[in-house]
Short mmCIF file of N, CA, C and O in Angstrom, two decimals:
data_model
loop_
_atom_site.label_atom_id
_atom_site.label_comp_id
_atom_site.label_asym_id
_atom_site.label_seq_id
_atom_site.Cartn_x
_atom_site.Cartn_y
_atom_site.Cartn_z
N MET A 1 30.25 -26.42 -64.08
CA MET A 1 31.75 -26.92 -63.99
C MET A 1 31.66 -28.47 -64.07
O MET A 1 30.72 -28.99 -64.09
N ALA A 2 32.99 -28.72 -64.82
CA ALA A 2 32.96 -30.48 -65.36
C ALA A 2 32.94 -31.13 -64.12
O ALA A 2 32.52 -32.31 -64.08
N PHE A 3 33.25 -30.64 -62.81
CA PHE A 3 33.33 -31.33 -61.83
C PHE A 3 31.95 -31.62 -61.28
O PHE A 3 31.96 -30.58 -60.74
N THR A 4 31.43 -32.56 -60.89
CA THR A 4 30.19 -32.93 -60.21
C THR A 4 30.52 -33.70 -58.82
O THR A 4 30.75 -34.91 -59.12
N LYS A 5 29.96 -32.94 -57.63
CA LYS A 5 30.10 -33.66 -56.25
C LYS A 5 29.42 -34.96 -56.22
O LYS A 5 27.83 -34.35 -56.89
N ILE A 6 29.32 -35.71 -55.77
CA ILE A 6 28.11 -37.12 -55.31
C ILE A 6 28.24 -37.73 -54.43
O ILE A 6 28.57 -38.36 -53.87
N GLY A 7 27.22 -36.73 -53.51
CA GLY A 7 26.90 -37.65 -52.05
C GLY A 7 27.75 -37.00 -51.08
O GLY A 7 28.61 -36.53 -51.07
N PRO A 8 27.69 -37.90 -49.84
CA PRO A 8 28.12 -37.03 -48.41
C PRO A 8 29.71 -37.70 -48.46
O PRO A 8 30.05 -38.81 -49.34
N VAL A 9 30.41 -37.12 -47.46
CA VAL A 9 31.46 -37.39 -47.10
C VAL A 9 32.08 -38.59 -46.25
O VAL A 9 31.40 -38.52 -45.49
N ALA A 10 33.02 -39.44 -46.75
CA ALA A 10 33.38 -40.44 -45.67
C ALA A 10 34.86 -39.57 -45.18
O ALA A 10 35.34 -39.28 -46.04
N LYS A 11 34.94 -39.53 -44.10
CA LYS A 11 36.39 -38.94 -43.63
C LYS A 11 37.45 -39.68 -44.20
O LYS A 11 37.60 -41.00 -44.11
N ILE A 12 38.66 -39.21 -44.61
CA ILE A 12 39.73 -40.01 -45.39
C ILE A 12 40.58 -39.65 -44.07
O ILE A 12 40.86 -38.74 -44.15
N ARG A 13 41.49 -40.45 -43.89
CA ARG A 13 42.55 -40.84 -43.02
C ARG A 13 43.82 -40.14 -43.64
O ARG A 13 44.11 -40.17 -45.02
N ARG A 14 44.48 -38.99 -43.15
CA ARG A 14 45.88 -38.69 -43.29
C ARG A 14 46.89 -39.40 -43.16
O ARG A 14 46.93 -39.84 -42.01
N ARG A 15 47.69 -40.00 -43.97
CA ARG A 15 48.67 -40.74 -44.17
C ARG A 15 50.19 -40.20 -43.60
O ARG A 15 50.86 -40.45 -44.54
N GLY A 16 50.04 -38.77 -43.08
CA GLY A 16 51.51 -38.58 -43.04
C GLY A 16 52.30 -38.10 -43.91
O GLY A 16 53.48 -37.87 -44.01
N ALA A 17 51.26 -37.62 -45.03
CA ALA A 17 52.04 -37.13 -46.13
C ALA A 17 52.50 -35.49 -46.24
O ALA A 17 52.78 -35.16 -46.93
N LEU A 18 52.23 -34.85 -44.93
CA LEU A 18 52.30 -33.35 -44.81
C LEU A 18 54.09 -33.24 -44.95
O LEU A 18 53.86 -32.12 -45.52
N GLY A 19 54.53 -33.75 -44.46
CA GLY A 19 56.00 -33.24 -45.00
C GLY A 19 56.54 -33.33 -46.32
O GLY A 19 57.07 -32.68 -46.76
N LEU A 20 55.97 -34.44 -47.22
CA LEU A 20 56.49 -34.65 -48.32
C LEU A 20 55.66 -33.82 -49.08
O LEU A 20 56.45 -33.10 -50.15
N LEU A 21 54.35 -33.35 -48.93
CA LEU A 21 53.59 -32.53 -49.28
C LEU A 21 54.31 -30.97 -49.52
O LEU A 21 54.43 -30.23 -50.52
N GLY A 22 54.84 -30.69 -48.19
CA GLY A 22 55.30 -29.34 -48.14
C GLY A 22 56.47 -29.55 -48.89
O GLY A 22 56.99 -28.39 -49.33
N THR A 23 57.79 -30.32 -49.17
CA THR A 23 58.91 -30.65 -49.75
C THR A 23 58.27 -30.19 -50.92
O THR A 23 58.96 -29.39 -51.88
N MET A 24 57.31 -30.81 -51.58
CA MET A 24 56.73 -30.69 -52.88
C MET A 24 56.59 -29.51 -53.45
O MET A 24 56.79 -28.76 -54.26
N ALA A 25 55.88 -28.63 -52.53
CA ALA A 25 55.34 -27.43 -52.65
C ALA A 25 56.32 -26.51 -52.67
O ALA A 25 56.39 -25.43 -53.53
N ALA A 26 57.20 -26.72 -51.73
CA ALA A 26 58.19 -25.62 -51.87
C ALA A 26 59.27 -25.88 -53.28
O ALA A 26 59.84 -25.29 -53.43
N THR A 27 59.35 -26.89 -53.76
CA THR A 27 59.87 -27.16 -54.87
C THR A 27 59.35 -26.85 -56.45
O THR A 27 59.43 -27.66 -57.29
N GLY A 28 57.99 -26.20 -55.99
CA GLY A 28 57.59 -25.91 -57.27
C GLY A 28 55.92 -26.52 -57.49
O GLY A 28 55.49 -26.38 -59.12
N GLY A 29 55.61 -26.74 -56.42
CA GLY A 29 54.33 -27.83 -56.92
C GLY A 29 54.37 -28.96 -57.62
O GLY A 29 53.33 -28.66 -58.92
N ALA A 30 54.96 -29.80 -57.61
CA ALA A 30 55.08 -30.84 -58.44
C ALA A 30 53.57 -31.59 -58.60
O ALA A 30 52.78 -31.53 -57.73
N LEU A 31 53.26 -32.06 -59.50
CA LEU A 31 52.04 -32.77 -59.90
C LEU A 31 51.47 -33.80 -59.18
O LEU A 31 50.37 -34.15 -58.73
N ALA A 32 52.42 -34.84 -58.69
CA ALA A 32 52.09 -36.05 -57.91
C ALA A 32 52.07 -35.54 -56.66
O ALA A 32 53.22 -35.40 -55.98
N HIS A 33 51.16 -35.76 -55.72
CA HIS A 33 51.17 -35.54 -54.54
C HIS A 33 50.61 -37.10 -53.91
O HIS A 33 49.68 -37.49 -54.33
N HIS A 34 51.53 -37.43 -53.11
CA HIS A 34 51.54 -38.71 -52.09
C HIS A 34 50.52 -38.51 -51.10
O HIS A 34 50.58 -37.77 -50.51
N GLY A 35 49.75 -39.60 -51.04
CA GLY A 35 48.39 -39.49 -49.97
C GLY A 35 47.44 -38.86 -50.30
O GLY A 35 46.89 -38.78 -51.58
N TRP A 36 46.39 -38.57 -49.53
CA TRP A 36 45.13 -38.27 -49.88
C TRP A 36 44.98 -36.90 -49.22
O TRP A 36 43.46 -35.90 -49.38
N SER A 37 45.82 -36.09 -48.23
CA SER A 37 45.59 -35.08 -47.55
C SER A 37 45.24 -33.80 -48.48
O SER A 37 44.49 -32.76 -48.09
N TRP A 38 45.65 -33.71 -49.91
CA TRP A 38 45.61 -32.62 -50.81
C TRP A 38 44.31 -32.87 -51.39
O TRP A 38 43.78 -31.63 -52.02
N ALA A 39 43.53 -33.82 -50.95
CA ALA A 39 41.97 -33.99 -51.97
C ALA A 39 41.00 -33.80 -50.85
O ALA A 39 41.34 -34.10 -49.77
N GLU A 40 39.88 -33.30 -51.65
CA GLU A 40 38.89 -33.23 -50.98
C GLU A 40 37.98 -34.64 -50.41
O GLU A 40 38.09 -35.71 -51.09
N GLY A 41 37.08 -34.62 -49.34
CA GLY A 41 36.44 -35.77 -49.02
C GLY A 41 35.63 -36.33 -49.56
O GLY A 41 35.34 -37.65 -50.05
N ASP A 42 34.82 -35.19 -50.34
CA ASP A 42 33.38 -35.61 -51.10
C ASP A 42 34.12 -36.11 -52.58
O ASP A 42 35.23 -35.85 -53.25
N GLN A 43 33.63 -37.41 -53.20
CA GLN A 43 34.00 -37.77 -54.39
C GLN A 43 33.18 -37.07 -55.67
O GLN A 43 31.94 -36.38 -54.91
N GLY A 44 33.40 -36.95 -56.75
CA GLY A 44 32.38 -36.44 -57.52
C GLY A 44 32.95 -37.18 -59.02
O GLY A 44 34.21 -37.99 -59.03
N THR A 45 32.32 -36.80 -60.21
CA THR A 45 32.73 -37.19 -61.62
C THR A 45 33.19 -35.95 -62.22
O THR A 45 32.76 -34.81 -62.21
N LEU A 46 33.99 -36.55 -63.21
CA LEU A 46 34.62 -35.88 -64.20
C LEU A 46 34.54 -36.61 -65.70
O LEU A 46 35.01 -37.62 -65.89
N THR A 47 33.59 -36.09 -66.54
CA THR A 47 33.64 -36.44 -67.57
C THR A 47 34.21 -35.45 -68.80
O THR A 47 33.64 -34.66 -68.68
N GLY A 48 34.91 -36.32 -69.63
CA GLY A 48 35.56 -35.34 -70.58
C GLY A 48 36.31 -36.32 -71.57
O GLY A 48 36.23 -37.14 -71.79
N THR A 49 37.18 -35.53 -72.73
CA THR A 49 38.01 -36.42 -73.55
C THR A 49 39.49 -36.22 -73.16
O THR A 49 40.21 -35.47 -72.88
N VAL A 50 40.00 -37.45 -73.24
CA VAL A 50 41.50 -37.84 -73.22
C VAL A 50 42.29 -36.90 -73.95
O VAL A 50 42.22 -37.20 -75.16
N ARG A 51 43.18 -36.47 -73.57
CA ARG A 51 44.01 -35.56 -74.52
C ARG A 51 45.76 -36.36 -74.39
O ARG A 51 46.43 -36.25 -75.56
N GLU A 52 45.99 -36.58 -73.24
CA GLU A 52 47.39 -37.55 -72.83
C GLU A 52 47.12 -38.56 -71.98
O GLU A 52 46.71 -38.57 -70.92
N VAL A 53 48.11 -39.67 -72.16
CA VAL A 53 47.97 -40.42 -71.06
C VAL A 53 49.39 -41.00 -70.99
O VAL A 53 50.10 -41.05 -71.68
N TYR A 54 49.78 -40.78 -69.33
CA TYR A 54 51.17 -41.19 -69.05
C TYR A 54 51.00 -42.63 -68.04
O TYR A 54 49.97 -42.27 -67.17
N VAL A 55 51.60 -43.43 -68.34
CA VAL A 55 51.74 -44.71 -67.38
C VAL A 55 53.13 -44.74 -66.66
O VAL A 55 53.75 -45.51 -67.65
N GLY A 56 53.22 -44.37 -65.73
CA GLY A 56 55.05 -44.40 -65.21
C GLY A 56 54.72 -43.66 -63.81
O GLY A 56 53.91 -43.13 -63.45
N PRO A 57 55.93 -43.63 -63.35
CA PRO A 57 56.07 -43.24 -61.60
C PRO A 57 56.11 -41.78 -61.84
O PRO A 57 56.46 -41.13 -62.93
N PRO A 58 55.72 -41.16 -60.62
CA PRO A 58 55.24 -41.68 -59.50
C PRO A 58 53.88 -41.83 -59.61
O PRO A 58 53.34 -42.92 -58.84
N HIS A 59 52.89 -41.60 -60.28
CA HIS A 59 51.86 -41.64 -60.80
C HIS A 59 51.32 -41.37 -62.07
O HIS A 59 51.64 -40.85 -62.56
N PRO A 60 50.78 -42.39 -62.56
CA PRO A 60 50.08 -42.68 -64.04
C PRO A 60 48.90 -41.52 -63.95
O PRO A 60 48.18 -41.11 -62.97
N THR A 61 48.85 -40.47 -64.98
CA THR A 61 48.13 -39.35 -65.02
C THR A 61 47.48 -39.53 -66.15
O THR A 61 48.12 -40.20 -67.40
N LEU A 62 46.21 -38.84 -66.75
CA LEU A 62 45.46 -38.57 -67.81
C LEU A 62 45.34 -37.31 -67.73
O LEU A 62 45.26 -36.36 -66.87
N ARG A 63 45.59 -36.45 -68.86
CA ARG A 63 45.24 -35.03 -69.12
C ARG A 63 43.76 -35.06 -69.96
O ARG A 63 43.76 -35.80 -70.95
N VAL A 64 42.61 -34.45 -69.33
CA VAL A 64 41.28 -34.66 -69.74
C VAL A 64 40.77 -33.19 -70.04
O VAL A 64 40.64 -32.57 -69.04
N GLU A 65 40.45 -33.24 -71.11
CA GLU A 65 39.57 -31.78 -71.49
C GLU A 65 38.30 -32.00 -70.97
O GLU A 65 37.25 -32.84 -71.91
N ALA A 66 37.72 -31.18 -70.29
CA ALA A 66 36.31 -30.88 -70.11
C ALA A 66 35.76 -29.35 -70.00
O ALA A 66 36.38 -29.14 -69.17
N ASP A 67 34.57 -29.29 -70.81
CA ASP A 67 33.95 -27.98 -70.62
C ASP A 67 34.95 -26.81 -70.81
O ASP A 67 35.33 -25.91 -70.39
N GLY A 68 36.26 -27.26 -72.23
CA GLY A 68 37.02 -26.22 -72.46
C GLY A 68 38.21 -26.18 -71.45
O GLY A 68 39.04 -25.59 -71.52
N GLN A 69 38.04 -26.81 -70.41
CA GLN A 69 39.31 -26.80 -69.42
C GLN A 69 40.15 -28.24 -69.27
O GLN A 69 39.62 -29.09 -69.34
N MET A 70 41.33 -27.84 -69.16
CA MET A 70 42.13 -29.09 -69.01
C MET A 70 42.59 -29.48 -67.54
O MET A 70 42.61 -28.39 -66.76
N TRP A 71 41.98 -30.88 -67.21
CA TRP A 71 42.35 -31.49 -66.04
C TRP A 71 43.47 -32.72 -65.99
O TRP A 71 43.58 -33.29 -67.11
N THR A 72 44.11 -32.58 -64.65
CA THR A 72 45.04 -33.74 -64.35
C THR A 72 44.08 -34.92 -63.51
O THR A 72 43.70 -34.37 -62.75
N VAL A 73 44.07 -35.65 -64.15
CA VAL A 73 43.56 -36.92 -63.24
C VAL A 73 44.71 -37.94 -63.05
O VAL A 73 45.28 -38.64 -63.75
N GLU A 74 45.12 -38.36 -61.59
CA GLU A 74 45.99 -38.90 -61.17
C GLU A 74 45.27 -40.29 -61.06
O GLU A 74 44.22 -40.70 -60.32
N LEU A 75 45.79 -41.30 -61.36
CA LEU A 75 45.53 -42.81 -60.84
C LEU A 75 46.34 -43.14 -59.95
O LEU A 75 46.94 -42.72 -59.13
N GLY A 76 46.54 -44.47 -59.65
CA GLY A 76 46.85 -45.34 -58.39
C GLY A 76 48.53 -45.25 -58.66
O GLY A 76 48.76 -44.65 -59.80
N ASN A 77 49.39 -45.76 -57.95
CA ASN A 77 50.60 -45.70 -58.26
C ASN A 77 50.89 -47.14 -59.24
O ASN A 77 49.70 -47.57 -59.44
N PRO A 78 51.77 -46.92 -59.78
CA PRO A 78 51.89 -47.86 -61.27
C PRO A 78 51.49 -49.10 -61.00
O PRO A 78 50.94 -49.97 -61.60
N ARG A 79 51.70 -49.66 -59.53
CA ARG A 79 51.48 -51.29 -59.84
C ARG A 79 50.07 -51.17 -59.33
O ARG A 79 49.20 -52.17 -59.83
N GLN A 80 49.20 -50.41 -58.45
CA GLN A 80 47.71 -50.40 -58.57
C GLN A 80 47.28 -50.27 -60.02
O GLN A 80 46.52 -50.90 -60.09
N THR A 81 47.81 -49.37 -60.42
CA THR A 81 47.08 -49.43 -61.87
C THR A 81 47.31 -50.22 -62.90
O THR A 81 46.28 -50.78 -63.36
N GLU A 82 48.43 -50.83 -62.82
CA GLU A 82 48.46 -52.17 -63.47
C GLU A 82 47.63 -53.08 -62.87
O GLU A 82 46.82 -54.04 -63.54
N ARG A 83 47.53 -53.55 -61.41
CA ARG A 83 46.30 -54.45 -60.96
C ARG A 83 44.82 -54.14 -61.49
O ARG A 83 44.16 -55.04 -61.46
N ALA A 84 44.80 -52.70 -61.62
CA ALA A 84 43.44 -52.59 -61.95
C ALA A 84 43.06 -53.00 -63.41
O ALA A 84 41.96 -53.05 -64.23
N GLY A 85 44.30 -53.27 -64.00
CA GLY A 85 43.82 -53.83 -65.79
C GLY A 85 44.43 -52.54 -66.66
O GLY A 85 44.13 -53.02 -67.69
N PHE A 86 44.94 -51.62 -66.08
CA PHE A 86 45.10 -50.64 -66.81
C PHE A 86 46.75 -50.37 -67.05
O PHE A 86 47.21 -50.24 -66.63
N ARG A 87 46.57 -49.94 -68.51
CA ARG A 87 47.81 -49.98 -69.24
C ARG A 87 47.68 -48.81 -70.16
O ARG A 87 46.81 -48.24 -70.35
N GLN A 88 49.07 -48.68 -70.63
CA GLN A 88 49.36 -47.43 -71.52
C GLN A 88 48.50 -47.16 -72.78
O GLN A 88 47.71 -46.40 -73.14
N ASP A 89 48.29 -48.71 -73.31
CA ASP A 89 47.23 -48.69 -74.23
C ASP A 89 45.93 -48.97 -74.22
O ASP A 89 45.04 -49.18 -74.64
N SER A 90 45.47 -48.62 -72.73
CA SER A 90 44.17 -48.82 -72.26
C SER A 90 43.25 -47.75 -72.80
O SER A 90 42.16 -47.97 -72.83
N LEU A 91 43.64 -46.51 -73.18
CA LEU A 91 43.19 -45.26 -73.30
C LEU A 91 43.94 -44.67 -74.73
O LEU A 91 44.87 -44.81 -74.67
N ARG A 92 43.32 -43.87 -75.44
CA ARG A 92 43.94 -43.53 -76.79
C ARG A 92 43.45 -41.99 -76.23
O ARG A 92 42.22 -41.79 -76.24
N PRO A 93 44.06 -40.75 -77.02
CA PRO A 93 43.76 -39.61 -77.07
C PRO A 93 42.45 -39.24 -77.70
O PRO A 93 42.31 -40.05 -79.07
N GLY A 94 41.55 -38.71 -77.36
CA GLY A 94 40.26 -38.59 -78.41
C GLY A 94 39.19 -39.17 -77.75
O GLY A 94 37.81 -39.12 -78.04
N GLN A 95 39.63 -40.03 -76.64
CA GLN A 95 38.34 -40.99 -75.89
C GLN A 95 37.72 -40.30 -75.19
O GLN A 95 38.46 -39.70 -74.56
N GLU A 96 36.46 -40.49 -74.89
CA GLU A 96 35.66 -39.71 -73.97
C GLU A 96 35.52 -40.76 -72.31
O GLU A 96 35.54 -41.97 -72.50
N ILE A 97 36.06 -40.31 -71.33
CA ILE A 97 35.89 -40.90 -69.86
C ILE A 97 35.12 -40.16 -69.17
O ILE A 97 34.87 -38.88 -69.10
N THR A 98 34.63 -41.22 -67.88
CA THR A 98 34.26 -40.62 -67.15
C THR A 98 34.95 -40.85 -65.46
O THR A 98 35.16 -42.39 -65.52
N ALA A 99 35.54 -39.91 -64.80
CA ALA A 99 36.44 -40.28 -63.64
C ALA A 99 35.68 -40.24 -62.35
O ALA A 99 35.14 -39.13 -62.26
N LEU A 100 35.80 -40.97 -61.22
CA LEU A 100 35.25 -41.03 -60.33
C LEU A 100 36.42 -40.72 -59.40
O LEU A 100 37.23 -41.38 -59.41
N GLY A 101 36.14 -39.40 -58.56
CA GLY A 101 37.44 -39.50 -57.62
C GLY A 101 37.32 -38.27 -56.81
O GLY A 101 35.92 -37.74 -56.62
N ASN A 102 38.23 -37.84 -55.85
CA ASN A 102 38.48 -36.70 -54.71
C ASN A 102 38.95 -35.69 -55.69
O ASN A 102 40.40 -35.35 -55.82
N ARG A 103 38.61 -34.49 -55.82
CA ARG A 103 39.02 -33.20 -56.25
C ARG A 103 40.13 -32.38 -55.23
O ARG A 103 39.82 -32.50 -54.20
N SER A 104 41.08 -31.86 -55.89
CA SER A 104 41.82 -31.06 -55.28
C SER A 104 41.36 -29.81 -54.16
O SER A 104 40.27 -29.48 -54.61
N ARG A 105 41.90 -30.07 -52.74
CA ARG A 105 41.26 -29.01 -52.31
C ARG A 105 41.14 -27.62 -52.63
O ARG A 105 40.64 -26.63 -52.12
N ASP A 106 42.43 -27.42 -53.19
CA ASP A 106 42.61 -26.23 -54.09
C ASP A 106 41.99 -25.78 -55.20
O ASP A 106 42.19 -26.33 -56.13
N SER A 107 40.82 -25.13 -55.11
CA SER A 107 40.04 -24.97 -55.90
C SER A 107 40.30 -24.36 -57.40
O SER A 107 39.75 -24.16 -58.25
N SER A 108 41.66 -23.60 -57.32
CA SER A 108 42.27 -23.28 -58.41
C SER A 108 42.99 -24.08 -59.43
O SER A 108 43.20 -24.00 -60.42
N GLU A 109 43.08 -25.27 -58.77
CA GLU A 109 43.75 -26.63 -59.45
C GLU A 109 42.52 -27.46 -60.04
O GLU A 109 41.71 -27.69 -59.42
N ARG A 110 42.69 -27.71 -61.38
CA ARG A 110 41.74 -28.60 -61.91
C ARG A 110 42.44 -29.98 -61.88
O ARG A 110 43.05 -30.35 -62.79
N ARG A 111 42.55 -30.47 -60.78
CA ARG A 111 43.13 -32.08 -60.89
C ARG A 111 42.34 -32.68 -59.77
O ARG A 111 41.79 -32.45 -58.68
N MET A 112 42.19 -34.01 -59.76
CA MET A 112 41.66 -35.23 -59.00
C MET A 112 41.97 -36.13 -58.91
O MET A 112 42.97 -36.73 -59.73
N LYS A 113 42.10 -37.29 -57.83
CA LYS A 113 42.60 -38.46 -57.63
C LYS A 113 41.30 -39.35 -57.88
O LYS A 113 40.66 -39.48 -57.35
N ALA A 114 41.55 -39.85 -58.94
CA ALA A 114 40.76 -40.86 -59.36
C ALA A 114 40.76 -42.20 -58.57
O ALA A 114 41.59 -42.83 -58.45
N VAL A 115 39.23 -42.82 -58.16
CA VAL A 115 39.27 -43.92 -57.77
C VAL A 115 38.76 -45.24 -58.56
O VAL A 115 39.08 -46.23 -58.38
N ARG A 116 37.91 -44.38 -59.49
CA ARG A 116 37.70 -45.32 -60.79
C ARG A 116 37.61 -44.59 -62.03
O ARG A 116 37.47 -42.96 -62.01
N VAL A 117 37.71 -45.02 -63.24
CA VAL A 117 37.73 -44.47 -64.68
C VAL A 117 37.09 -45.34 -65.19
O VAL A 117 37.23 -46.94 -65.33
N THR A 118 35.91 -44.87 -66.14
CA THR A 118 35.23 -45.57 -67.25
C THR A 118 35.16 -44.97 -68.17
O THR A 118 35.03 -44.15 -68.50
N VAL A 119 35.65 -46.19 -69.19
CA VAL A 119 35.68 -45.71 -70.67
C VAL A 119 34.59 -46.88 -71.45
O VAL A 119 34.86 -48.07 -71.05
N GLY A 120 33.47 -46.36 -71.83
CA GLY A 120 32.63 -46.98 -72.55
C GLY A 120 32.02 -48.09 -71.34
O GLY A 120 31.64 -47.85 -70.81
N GLU A 121 32.25 -49.26 -71.79
CA GLU A 121 31.58 -50.16 -70.78
C GLU A 121 32.91 -50.70 -70.14
O GLU A 121 32.52 -51.73 -68.86
N ARG A 122 33.77 -50.42 -70.33
CA ARG A 122 35.09 -50.74 -69.16
C ARG A 122 35.35 -50.17 -68.17
O ARG A 122 35.39 -48.60 -68.13
N ARG A 123 35.57 -50.85 -67.01
CA ARG A 123 35.88 -49.78 -65.82
C ARG A 123 37.12 -50.27 -64.92
O ARG A 123 37.61 -51.61 -65.07
N PHE A 124 37.90 -49.42 -65.05
CA PHE A 124 39.22 -49.61 -63.87
C PHE A 124 39.13 -49.03 -62.57
O PHE A 124 38.78 -47.66 -62.40
N ASP A 125 39.22 -49.65 -61.55
CA ASP A 125 38.86 -49.67 -60.12
C ASP A 125 40.47 -49.68 -59.57
O ASP A 125 40.73 -50.41 -59.24
N PHE A 126 40.79 -48.26 -59.53
CA PHE A 126 42.25 -47.87 -59.07
C PHE A 126 42.06 -48.36 -57.29
O PHE A 126 43.38 -48.61 -56.67
N TYR A 127 41.12 -47.87 -56.76
CA TYR A 127 41.18 -48.08 -55.38
C TYR A 127 39.65 -48.40 -54.92
O TYR A 127 38.54 -47.32 -54.67
N PRO A 128 39.39 -49.80 -55.05
CA PRO A 128 38.12 -50.00 -54.72
C PRO A 128 37.51 -49.75 -53.32
O PRO A 128 36.35 -49.60 -53.04
N GLU A 129 38.46 -49.89 -52.34
CA GLU A 129 38.30 -49.71 -51.08
C GLU A 129 37.64 -48.58 -50.56
O GLU A 129 37.05 -48.04 -49.81
N ARG A 130 38.06 -47.12 -51.56
CA ARG A 130 37.73 -45.78 -51.60
C ARG A 130 36.43 -45.63 -52.13
O ARG A 130 36.07 -44.08 -52.05
N ILE A 131 35.93 -46.40 -52.94
CA ILE A 131 34.53 -45.73 -53.86
C ILE A 131 33.53 -45.47 -53.03
O ILE A 131 33.04 -46.59 -52.10
N GLN A 132 32.85 -44.46 -52.89
CA GLN A 132 31.73 -44.23 -52.24
C GLN A 132 30.63 -44.40 -52.59
O GLN A 132 30.40 -44.02 -53.70
N GLY A 133 29.61 -45.06 -52.24
CA GLY A 133 28.36 -45.46 -52.47
C GLY A 133 28.54 -46.72 -53.71
O GLY A 133 27.52 -46.69 -54.70
N GLY A 134 29.26 -47.44 -53.47
CA GLY A 134 29.29 -48.74 -54.55
C GLY A 134 30.17 -48.39 -55.98
O GLY A 134 30.44 -48.68 -56.73
#
């Protein structure tokens, strides 16, 4: 499998997003889940080829192909993403990336919330306070 877990879990706080998640699930499972309750506590890496880059509300996302499967990689909100130095032209389709983050608790979904994305020697830390193990 393309997603590799890395190390023990730090407990992640749930930030009252359950109501919002319920509403979103009832409206057809929108891709942007607010908060972290939808994601596993363990972090892992996903390495693959970028197919699409979207930078805008509610969350910038990458579509990444890894081992023949398409993944959605959510970044921070637009302001966090910008503070991390990431812009629409920071990546191009065809580039290889490694994303560090938390996979969806729903194992049928190929989605993760990235805390860091690495492109070659360049690193974008969207949630530096959440990076487990440095």
